[in-house]
Short mmCIF file of C-alpha atoms in Angstrom, two decimals:
data_model
loop_
_atom_site.label_atom_id
_atom_site.label_comp_id
_atom_site.label_asym_id
_atom_site.label_seq_id
_atom_site.Cartn_x
_atom_site.Cartn_y
_atom_site.Cartn_z
CA MET A 2 74.52 -19.72 -5.28
CA THR A 3 73.95 -16.19 -6.30
CA ALA A 4 71.45 -15.11 -9.15
CA ASP A 5 71.99 -11.11 -9.54
CA ALA A 6 70.93 -9.76 -12.73
CA GLU A 7 73.48 -7.55 -14.59
CA SER A 8 72.91 -4.87 -17.09
CA THR A 9 76.38 -5.32 -19.10
CA PRO A 10 75.39 -7.09 -22.42
CA VAL A 11 77.57 -9.75 -23.55
CA SER A 12 79.21 -9.55 -27.10
CA PRO A 13 78.27 -12.39 -29.24
CA THR A 14 81.98 -12.16 -30.55
CA GLU A 15 83.01 -14.05 -27.61
CA THR A 16 84.64 -17.22 -27.91
CA GLU A 17 82.48 -20.34 -27.99
CA ALA A 18 84.73 -22.23 -25.73
CA ALA A 19 83.61 -19.74 -22.84
CA VAL A 20 80.06 -21.32 -23.24
CA ALA A 21 79.14 -24.37 -21.10
CA ALA A 22 75.49 -24.49 -22.50
CA GLU A 23 72.88 -22.89 -24.66
CA THR A 24 69.34 -23.03 -25.61
CA GLY A 25 67.43 -20.69 -28.05
CA TRP A 26 66.96 -17.70 -25.33
CA GLY A 27 69.79 -18.58 -22.71
CA ARG A 28 73.39 -19.75 -22.49
CA VAL A 29 75.58 -20.53 -19.53
CA GLU A 30 79.25 -19.84 -19.48
CA SER A 31 81.81 -21.98 -17.71
CA ASP A 32 82.00 -19.79 -14.85
CA GLY A 33 78.00 -20.17 -14.00
CA THR A 34 77.35 -16.73 -15.44
CA VAL A 35 73.91 -16.80 -17.22
CA SER A 36 72.54 -14.52 -20.22
CA VAL A 37 69.56 -13.96 -21.96
CA ARG A 38 69.24 -13.43 -25.75
CA GLU A 39 67.45 -10.22 -26.47
CA GLY A 40 67.25 -9.58 -30.34
CA GLU A 41 70.93 -9.98 -31.59
CA ALA A 42 72.34 -9.61 -28.09
CA TRP A 43 73.02 -11.31 -24.98
CA ARG A 44 72.38 -9.64 -21.58
CA VAL A 45 73.74 -11.00 -18.26
CA VAL A 46 70.82 -11.93 -16.22
CA GLY A 47 72.81 -13.67 -13.09
CA GLU A 48 75.22 -16.24 -11.65
CA TYR A 49 74.80 -20.09 -10.74
CA PRO A 50 78.34 -21.47 -10.01
CA ASP A 51 77.15 -24.09 -7.74
CA GLY A 52 75.08 -26.27 -10.22
CA THR A 53 75.36 -27.73 -13.79
CA PRO A 54 74.56 -25.47 -16.84
CA GLU A 55 71.42 -27.12 -17.16
CA GLU A 56 70.58 -26.52 -13.57
CA ALA A 57 71.48 -22.87 -13.97
CA LEU A 58 69.21 -22.41 -17.13
CA ALA A 59 66.26 -24.11 -15.78
CA TYR A 60 66.33 -21.83 -12.61
CA PHE A 61 66.39 -18.78 -14.95
CA GLU A 62 63.52 -20.25 -16.91
CA ARG A 63 61.35 -20.81 -14.01
CA LYS A 64 61.65 -17.20 -13.28
CA TYR A 65 60.55 -16.34 -16.72
CA ASN A 66 57.48 -18.96 -16.36
CA ASP A 67 56.36 -17.30 -13.28
CA LEU A 68 56.61 -13.84 -15.20
CA ALA A 69 54.74 -15.40 -18.18
CA SER A 70 52.00 -16.75 -15.67
CA GLU A 71 51.47 -13.45 -14.05
CA VAL A 72 50.84 -12.15 -17.70
CA SER A 73 48.28 -14.95 -18.63
CA LEU A 74 46.59 -14.26 -15.36
CA LEU A 75 46.14 -10.51 -16.14
CA GLU A 76 44.83 -11.40 -19.60
CA ALA A 77 42.30 -14.12 -18.05
CA ARG A 78 41.40 -11.35 -15.30
CA HIS A 79 40.60 -9.05 -17.97
CA ARG A 80 38.63 -11.51 -20.37
CA ARG A 81 36.67 -12.96 -17.68
CA GLY A 82 35.52 -9.05 -16.78
CA GLY A 83 34.62 -8.21 -13.20
CA ALA A 84 37.54 -6.82 -12.33
CA SER A 85 38.30 -3.17 -12.55
CA ALA A 86 39.91 -1.95 -15.63
CA ALA A 87 41.95 0.64 -13.57
CA ASP A 88 43.23 -1.94 -11.17
CA LEU A 89 44.32 -4.30 -14.00
CA ARG A 90 46.19 -1.39 -15.83
CA SER A 91 47.84 -0.56 -12.65
CA ALA A 92 49.03 -4.35 -12.23
CA ALA A 93 49.93 -4.57 -15.84
CA LYS A 94 52.02 -1.21 -15.43
CA SER A 95 53.74 -2.96 -12.18
CA LEU A 96 54.16 -6.37 -14.24
CA ARG A 97 55.61 -4.36 -17.25
CA GLY A 98 58.27 -3.10 -14.94
CA LYS A 99 59.23 -6.48 -13.51
CA VAL A 100 59.49 -7.99 -17.24
CA ASP A 101 61.65 -5.06 -18.31
CA GLY A 102 65.37 -6.22 -17.67
CA ALA A 103 63.96 -9.27 -15.68
CA ALA A 104 66.48 -11.57 -14.32
CA ALA A 105 65.18 -14.36 -16.41
CA VAL A 106 65.46 -16.64 -19.59
CA GLY A 107 62.76 -16.87 -21.97
CA ASP A 108 61.17 -14.57 -24.85
CA LEU A 109 60.73 -11.39 -22.91
CA ALA A 110 59.97 -9.54 -25.81
CA ALA A 111 56.77 -11.61 -26.55
CA LEU A 112 55.82 -11.07 -22.83
CA GLU A 113 56.25 -7.26 -23.31
CA ALA A 114 54.29 -7.29 -26.41
CA ARG A 115 51.65 -9.23 -24.74
CA LEU A 116 51.62 -6.60 -21.89
CA ASP A 117 51.72 -3.59 -24.34
CA ALA A 118 48.48 -5.23 -25.93
CA LEU A 119 46.83 -5.60 -22.65
CA SER A 120 47.53 -2.26 -21.66
CA GLY A 121 45.92 -0.92 -24.56
CA ALA A 122 42.95 -2.78 -24.35
CA LEU A 123 42.98 -2.17 -20.55
CA ALA A 124 43.25 1.67 -21.23
CA GLU A 125 40.34 1.55 -23.28
CA ALA A 126 38.22 -0.10 -20.91
CA SER A 127 39.39 2.01 -18.18
CA GLU A 128 38.04 4.81 -20.36
CA ALA A 129 34.54 3.41 -20.64
CA GLU A 130 34.60 2.32 -16.98
CA SER A 131 35.23 6.43 -16.30
CA ALA A 132 32.40 7.38 -18.49
CA ALA A 133 29.99 4.63 -16.90
CA ALA A 134 31.10 5.84 -13.74
CA ARG A 135 30.39 9.35 -14.33
CA ALA A 136 26.92 8.14 -15.74
CA ALA A 137 26.31 6.25 -12.68
CA VAL A 138 27.40 9.16 -10.46
CA GLU A 139 24.71 11.51 -12.47
CA GLU A 140 22.10 9.07 -12.25
CA ALA A 141 22.83 8.46 -8.38
CA ILE A 142 22.56 12.09 -8.05
CA VAL A 143 19.01 12.02 -9.59
CA ASP A 144 17.77 9.26 -7.61
CA ARG A 145 19.21 10.82 -4.53
CA THR A 146 17.73 14.18 -5.50
CA ALA A 147 14.22 12.32 -6.00
CA LEU A 148 14.66 10.93 -2.28
CA VAL A 149 15.23 14.43 -1.09
CA GLU A 150 12.37 16.08 -2.91
CA ARG A 151 9.78 13.52 -1.93
CA ALA A 152 10.85 13.88 2.00
CA GLU A 153 10.91 17.80 1.25
CA ALA A 154 7.09 17.14 -0.05
CA LEU A 155 6.09 15.21 3.05
CA ALA A 156 7.55 17.98 5.25
CA ALA A 157 5.85 20.70 3.12
CA GLN A 158 2.14 19.23 4.09
CA ASP A 159 -0.18 21.01 6.36
CA PRO A 160 0.53 19.42 9.76
CA GLN A 161 -3.20 19.10 10.60
CA SER A 162 -3.94 17.17 7.37
CA ILE A 163 -1.03 14.97 7.65
CA GLN A 164 -1.85 10.87 8.03
CA TRP A 165 0.98 10.24 10.26
CA LYS A 166 1.13 6.55 10.41
CA GLN A 167 1.46 6.63 6.56
CA THR A 168 3.55 9.30 6.34
CA THR A 169 6.15 8.05 9.13
CA ALA A 170 6.28 4.69 7.19
CA GLU A 171 7.17 6.45 3.77
CA LEU A 172 9.86 8.28 5.32
CA ASN A 173 11.30 5.69 7.04
CA SER A 174 11.08 3.90 3.53
CA LEU A 175 13.05 6.70 2.13
CA PHE A 176 15.57 6.92 4.72
CA GLU A 177 16.09 3.08 4.23
CA ARG A 178 16.64 3.63 0.27
CA TRP A 179 18.78 6.61 1.23
CA GLN A 180 21.10 4.25 3.21
CA SER A 181 20.87 1.35 0.36
CA GLN A 182 22.11 3.90 -2.55
CA GLN A 183 24.89 5.07 0.06
CA GLN A 184 25.83 1.79 0.71
CA ALA A 185 25.68 0.21 -2.99
CA GLY A 186 25.29 3.00 -5.26
CA ALA A 187 27.90 5.11 -7.07
CA ARG A 188 30.08 7.30 -4.70
CA LEU A 189 28.70 11.17 -4.78
CA PRO A 190 31.16 14.09 -4.64
CA LYS A 191 31.37 15.04 -1.42
CA SER A 192 29.82 18.60 -1.60
CA VAL A 193 26.92 17.16 -3.77
CA ALA A 194 26.27 14.37 -1.05
CA GLN A 195 26.41 16.79 1.91
CA GLN A 196 24.22 19.14 0.33
CA LEU A 197 21.58 16.64 -0.26
CA TRP A 198 21.98 14.86 3.01
CA LYS A 199 21.62 18.36 4.82
CA ARG A 200 18.19 18.86 2.81
CA PHE A 201 17.22 15.47 3.57
CA ARG A 202 18.08 15.75 7.28
CA ASP A 203 16.30 18.91 7.72
CA ALA A 204 13.19 17.53 6.09
CA ARG A 205 13.36 14.56 8.57
CA ALA A 206 13.67 17.24 11.25
CA THR A 207 10.86 19.18 10.42
CA LEU A 208 8.53 16.17 10.22
CA ASP A 209 9.54 14.83 13.38
CA LYS A 210 9.11 18.30 14.97
CA GLU A 211 5.65 18.56 13.72
CA ARG A 212 4.90 14.88 14.72
CA ARG A 213 5.95 15.17 18.45
CA ALA A 214 3.77 18.28 18.42
CA PHE A 215 0.91 16.65 16.95
CA TYR A 216 1.16 13.57 19.42
CA ALA A 217 1.23 15.58 22.47
CA GLU A 218 -1.62 17.80 21.39
CA LEU A 219 -3.38 14.14 20.75
CA ASP A 220 -2.70 13.10 24.07
CA GLU A 221 -4.06 15.92 25.55
CA THR A 222 -7.11 15.50 23.37
CA HIS A 223 -7.19 11.76 24.69
CA LYS A 224 -6.97 12.71 28.17
CA SER A 225 -9.90 15.04 27.74
CA ALA A 226 -11.94 12.62 26.37
CA ARG A 227 -11.00 10.10 28.92
CA ASP A 228 -11.97 12.26 31.66
CA GLN A 229 -15.20 13.34 30.21
CA LYS A 230 -16.32 9.62 29.37
CA THR A 231 -15.33 8.56 32.75
CA ARG A 232 -17.92 10.81 34.39
CA LEU A 233 -20.33 9.63 31.82
CA ILE A 234 -19.78 6.05 33.03
CA GLU A 235 -20.26 7.11 36.71
CA LYS A 236 -23.57 8.58 35.61
CA ALA A 237 -24.69 5.51 33.65
CA GLU A 238 -23.72 3.47 36.50
CA ALA A 239 -25.86 5.59 39.09
CA LEU A 240 -28.76 4.79 37.04
CA ALA A 241 -28.89 1.10 38.06
CA PRO A 242 -31.22 1.38 40.57
CA LYS A 243 -33.82 2.82 38.25
CA GLY A 244 -33.81 -0.29 36.16
CA GLU A 245 -35.99 0.50 32.83
CA GLU A 246 -36.93 4.17 33.93
CA GLY A 247 -33.32 4.88 33.38
CA ILE A 248 -33.08 4.03 29.88
CA GLY A 249 -34.09 7.56 28.77
CA THR A 250 -31.58 9.33 30.64
CA TYR A 251 -29.01 6.77 29.39
CA ARG A 252 -29.76 7.37 25.86
CA GLU A 253 -29.14 11.20 26.74
CA LEU A 254 -25.66 9.94 28.26
CA LEU A 255 -25.08 8.04 25.31
CA ASP A 256 -25.57 11.13 22.84
CA GLN A 257 -22.86 12.98 24.97
CA TRP A 258 -20.59 9.85 24.56
CA LYS A 259 -21.10 10.13 20.97
CA SER A 260 -19.75 13.53 20.74
CA ALA A 261 -17.02 13.34 23.51
CA GLY A 262 -14.05 12.21 21.01
CA ARG A 263 -11.67 9.81 21.03
CA ALA A 264 -9.48 8.76 24.16
CA GLY A 265 -7.31 6.40 22.15
CA LYS A 266 -8.16 2.77 20.69
CA LYS A 267 -7.42 0.84 24.10
CA ALA A 268 -8.72 3.29 26.32
CA ASP A 269 -11.75 3.60 24.37
CA ASP A 270 -12.39 0.25 24.25
CA ALA A 271 -12.00 -0.47 28.11
CA LEU A 272 -14.20 2.69 28.83
CA TRP A 273 -16.94 1.95 26.16
CA ALA A 274 -17.17 -1.56 28.05
CA ARG A 275 -18.27 0.01 31.41
CA PHE A 276 -20.52 2.22 29.78
CA LYS A 277 -22.01 -0.64 27.63
CA ALA A 278 -22.53 -2.75 30.59
CA ALA A 279 -24.29 0.00 32.71
CA GLY A 280 -26.79 0.18 29.98
CA ASP A 281 -27.23 -3.28 29.46
CA ALA A 282 -28.36 -3.66 32.89
CA LEU A 283 -30.80 -1.13 32.09
CA TYR A 284 -32.19 -2.85 29.17
CA GLY A 285 -32.21 -5.90 30.94
CA ALA A 286 -34.56 -4.71 33.43
CA ARG A 287 -36.70 -3.82 30.37
CA SER A 288 -36.48 -7.15 28.90
CA ALA A 289 -37.17 -9.00 31.93
CA ARG A 290 -40.25 -6.72 32.24
CA GLU A 291 -41.11 -7.61 28.56
CA SER A 292 -40.59 -11.25 29.12
CA ALA A 293 -43.13 -11.42 32.05
CA GLU A 294 -45.93 -9.95 29.93
CA ALA A 295 -45.24 -11.77 27.12
CA GLU A 296 -45.62 -14.87 29.41
CA ALA A 297 -48.89 -13.12 30.89
CA SER A 298 -50.18 -12.42 27.40
CA GLN A 299 -50.31 -15.99 26.26
CA GLU A 300 -54.00 -16.79 27.61
CA LYS A 301 -55.12 -13.31 26.20
CA ILE A 302 -53.84 -14.41 22.85
CA VAL A 303 -55.76 -17.65 23.04
CA ALA A 304 -59.10 -15.53 24.33
CA LYS A 305 -58.79 -12.83 21.47
CA ARG A 306 -58.12 -15.71 18.80
CA ALA A 307 -61.48 -17.44 19.93
CA LEU A 308 -63.19 -14.12 19.65
CA LEU A 309 -61.69 -13.74 15.77
CA ASP A 310 -63.15 -17.48 15.14
CA GLU A 311 -66.62 -16.12 16.44
CA ALA A 312 -66.12 -13.04 14.36
CA LYS A 313 -65.57 -14.60 11.00
CA ALA A 314 -69.39 -15.70 11.00
CA ILE A 315 -70.39 -11.90 10.76
CA THR A 316 -69.26 -11.64 7.20
CA ASP A 317 -71.95 -14.20 6.29
CA GLU A 318 -74.61 -12.67 8.19
CA PRO A 319 -77.17 -11.36 5.71
CA ASP A 320 -78.83 -9.19 8.68
CA LEU A 321 -76.93 -6.15 8.41
CA GLY A 322 -78.56 -5.12 11.88
CA ARG A 323 -77.97 -8.25 13.58
CA ALA A 324 -74.13 -8.34 12.28
CA ARG A 325 -73.39 -4.76 13.74
CA ALA A 326 -74.70 -5.95 17.02
CA LEU A 327 -72.52 -9.36 16.91
CA LEU A 328 -69.67 -6.99 16.25
CA THR A 329 -70.19 -4.64 18.84
CA GLY A 330 -70.23 -7.25 21.55
CA ILE A 331 -67.00 -8.80 19.95
CA GLN A 332 -65.45 -5.33 20.32
CA ARG A 333 -66.31 -4.90 23.86
CA ARG A 334 -65.03 -8.33 24.84
CA TRP A 335 -61.94 -7.72 22.98
CA ASP A 336 -61.14 -4.32 24.83
CA GLU A 337 -62.05 -6.13 28.28
CA ILE A 338 -59.51 -8.88 27.56
CA GLY A 339 -56.89 -5.88 27.63
CA ARG A 340 -53.34 -5.12 26.02
CA ILE A 341 -51.08 -7.93 24.32
CA PHE A 342 -47.18 -8.21 24.67
CA PRO A 343 -45.26 -8.11 22.43
CA ARG A 344 -46.75 -5.47 20.33
CA ASP A 345 -46.21 -6.93 17.21
CA ARG A 346 -48.63 -10.33 18.15
CA GLU A 347 -51.20 -7.36 19.29
CA ARG A 348 -50.97 -5.73 16.21
CA ALA A 349 -51.38 -8.96 14.01
CA LEU A 350 -54.50 -9.83 15.91
CA ASP A 351 -55.92 -6.24 15.79
CA ASP A 352 -55.41 -6.22 12.05
CA GLU A 353 -57.33 -9.42 11.59
CA LEU A 354 -60.44 -7.73 13.55
CA ARG A 355 -60.19 -4.65 11.68
CA ARG A 356 -60.63 -6.34 8.29
CA ILE A 357 -64.09 -8.19 9.77
CA GLU A 358 -64.92 -4.73 10.88
CA GLN A 359 -64.35 -3.06 7.51
CA ASN A 360 -66.22 -5.51 6.06
CA VAL A 361 -69.40 -4.75 8.01
CA ARG A 362 -68.83 -0.97 7.42
CA THR A 363 -68.34 -1.22 3.76
CA ARG A 364 -72.18 -3.41 3.78
CA GLU A 365 -73.30 -0.48 5.90
CA ASP A 366 -72.01 2.21 3.64
CA ALA A 367 -73.50 0.45 0.56
CA ASP A 368 -76.81 0.07 2.36
CA TRP A 369 -77.09 3.87 3.43
CA LYS A 370 -76.28 5.06 -0.04
CA ARG A 371 -79.27 2.46 -1.36
CA ASN A 372 -81.75 4.10 1.13
CA ASP A 373 -80.78 7.44 1.35
CA PRO A 374 -83.92 9.50 0.17
CA GLU A 375 -82.09 12.04 -1.70
CA THR A 376 -80.37 9.36 -3.67
CA LYS A 377 -84.03 7.65 -4.08
CA ALA A 378 -85.47 10.82 -5.80
CA ARG A 379 -82.85 11.34 -8.12
CA ALA A 380 -82.95 7.69 -9.06
CA ASN A 381 -86.90 8.19 -9.57
CA ASP A 382 -86.70 11.16 -11.65
CA MET A 383 -83.88 9.46 -13.69
CA THR A 384 -86.07 6.37 -14.07
CA ARG A 385 -89.14 8.51 -15.24
CA GLN A 386 -86.88 10.20 -17.79
CA LEU A 387 -85.33 6.96 -19.15
CA THR A 388 -88.94 5.77 -19.32
CA ASP A 389 -90.50 8.62 -21.38
CA ALA A 390 -87.50 8.30 -23.41
CA ILE A 391 -88.08 4.68 -24.12
CA ALA A 392 -91.45 5.14 -24.98
CA LYS A 393 -90.54 7.98 -27.48
CA LEU A 394 -87.77 5.68 -28.88
CA GLU A 395 -90.32 2.84 -29.21
CA GLU A 396 -92.24 5.06 -31.50
CA ASP A 397 -89.14 6.24 -33.43
CA LEU A 398 -88.73 2.24 -34.23
CA ALA A 399 -91.99 1.71 -35.08
CA ALA A 400 -91.90 4.69 -37.86
CA ALA A 401 -88.61 3.46 -39.17
CA GLU A 402 -89.87 -0.09 -39.62
CA ALA A 403 -93.00 1.41 -41.39
CA SER A 404 -90.78 3.30 -43.32
CA GLY A 405 -88.45 0.58 -44.22
CA ASP A 406 -85.24 2.77 -43.74
CA ALA A 407 -82.55 0.21 -42.38
CA ARG A 408 -80.25 2.82 -41.10
CA ALA A 409 -83.22 4.28 -39.19
CA ILE A 410 -84.27 1.34 -38.00
CA ALA A 411 -80.93 0.14 -36.51
CA GLU A 412 -79.97 3.52 -34.95
CA ALA A 413 -83.45 3.34 -33.16
CA ARG A 414 -82.79 -0.17 -31.84
CA GLU A 415 -79.63 0.75 -30.77
CA SER A 416 -80.66 3.84 -28.52
CA LEU A 417 -83.66 1.87 -27.55
CA GLU A 418 -81.38 -0.80 -26.07
CA ALA A 419 -79.07 1.68 -24.31
CA ARG A 420 -81.87 3.33 -22.72
CA ARG A 421 -83.23 -0.02 -21.19
CA ALA A 422 -79.70 -1.22 -20.04
CA TRP A 423 -79.74 2.25 -18.08
CA LEU A 424 -83.11 1.67 -16.57
CA ARG A 425 -82.21 -1.78 -15.36
CA ALA A 426 -79.07 -0.49 -13.93
CA LEU A 427 -81.33 1.71 -11.99
CA GLY A 428 -83.50 -1.15 -10.81
CA GLY A 429 -86.45 -0.09 -13.04
#
């Protein structure tokens, strides 16, 4: 059985007797030759001598249906979107060649018309795709250029002011974005891509060189600080036999430690632990001494508290001389008891005694002022003046009352009362 297409058309004037079977689009000759109708003419598409005419037509109709399915599939892919219009256009062109002169029975002209319409639509879509692709390339160039410029800005910083941890993290992020755009973004023209990559690579190389130099210098600085701090630790540990007396020297070493610089976090933590332990031993000795002193001060605190209870009665003693004598005796016994630890307890007790001392001192000052001869002389002179003034005002009041002048009477009485009040204030 053969099914080879022939290009020689068969004239419709051939005898009807030669036709074994015929449908709307195909016919079979008695010798098994199959033709397809194209307009008003018939074109031989093949032979099917080993079967019935119906089987011959069915065979070539299936070929037509296969072509129609391919056309429908292309149309569906175009409607759904997602496929490249350029790829679909190429497939449509290839399928158009298969339909033209196809060895198939069916409405081939309709398939060609559908393919022509699809090709036209795909041509428009392809132009839109090309425009979008060009825009995507331009946008990708802008995005990639922004990454390059940021990398170059990082590389242009003063190496002494760069925060390397943050800068390195940002540069790595820029590189990841570069790779992502390169893999998923629009494909850049080769010359543009190479130029941008060279700029980005050079910026990375500059930063990498400066970073290595920075950390090499930092390592040297850390080593110097580590050595210096190790020597300070050795000196601090050598103070242990001195106990509390070594604290002053330890504080001097601590000042040197603060100015020694950094040796790296891990090294600094370990070194500081040793240095602090040496200081803790010294301060521990002082703490032990203070604890012993505080324990020994308990009896002294009780004794001084008893003296304070005794001293409270001094403030109520009317005889100032006796009050001073009592206070002096308490002060002497207070000093004989001695110092108290801790110091804040001693200060609190001293403050209570000072309040009693201040009370006595205030009373003594007032007494001295009252009994000072010069003060008394001034007071007596003022008393005489006021007495004379009062006598004169009493005469003025009597005259005013005799005259019946109410205003003069009021003024005389007011002045007289004022002078009498002053006299009373002076004890007269």
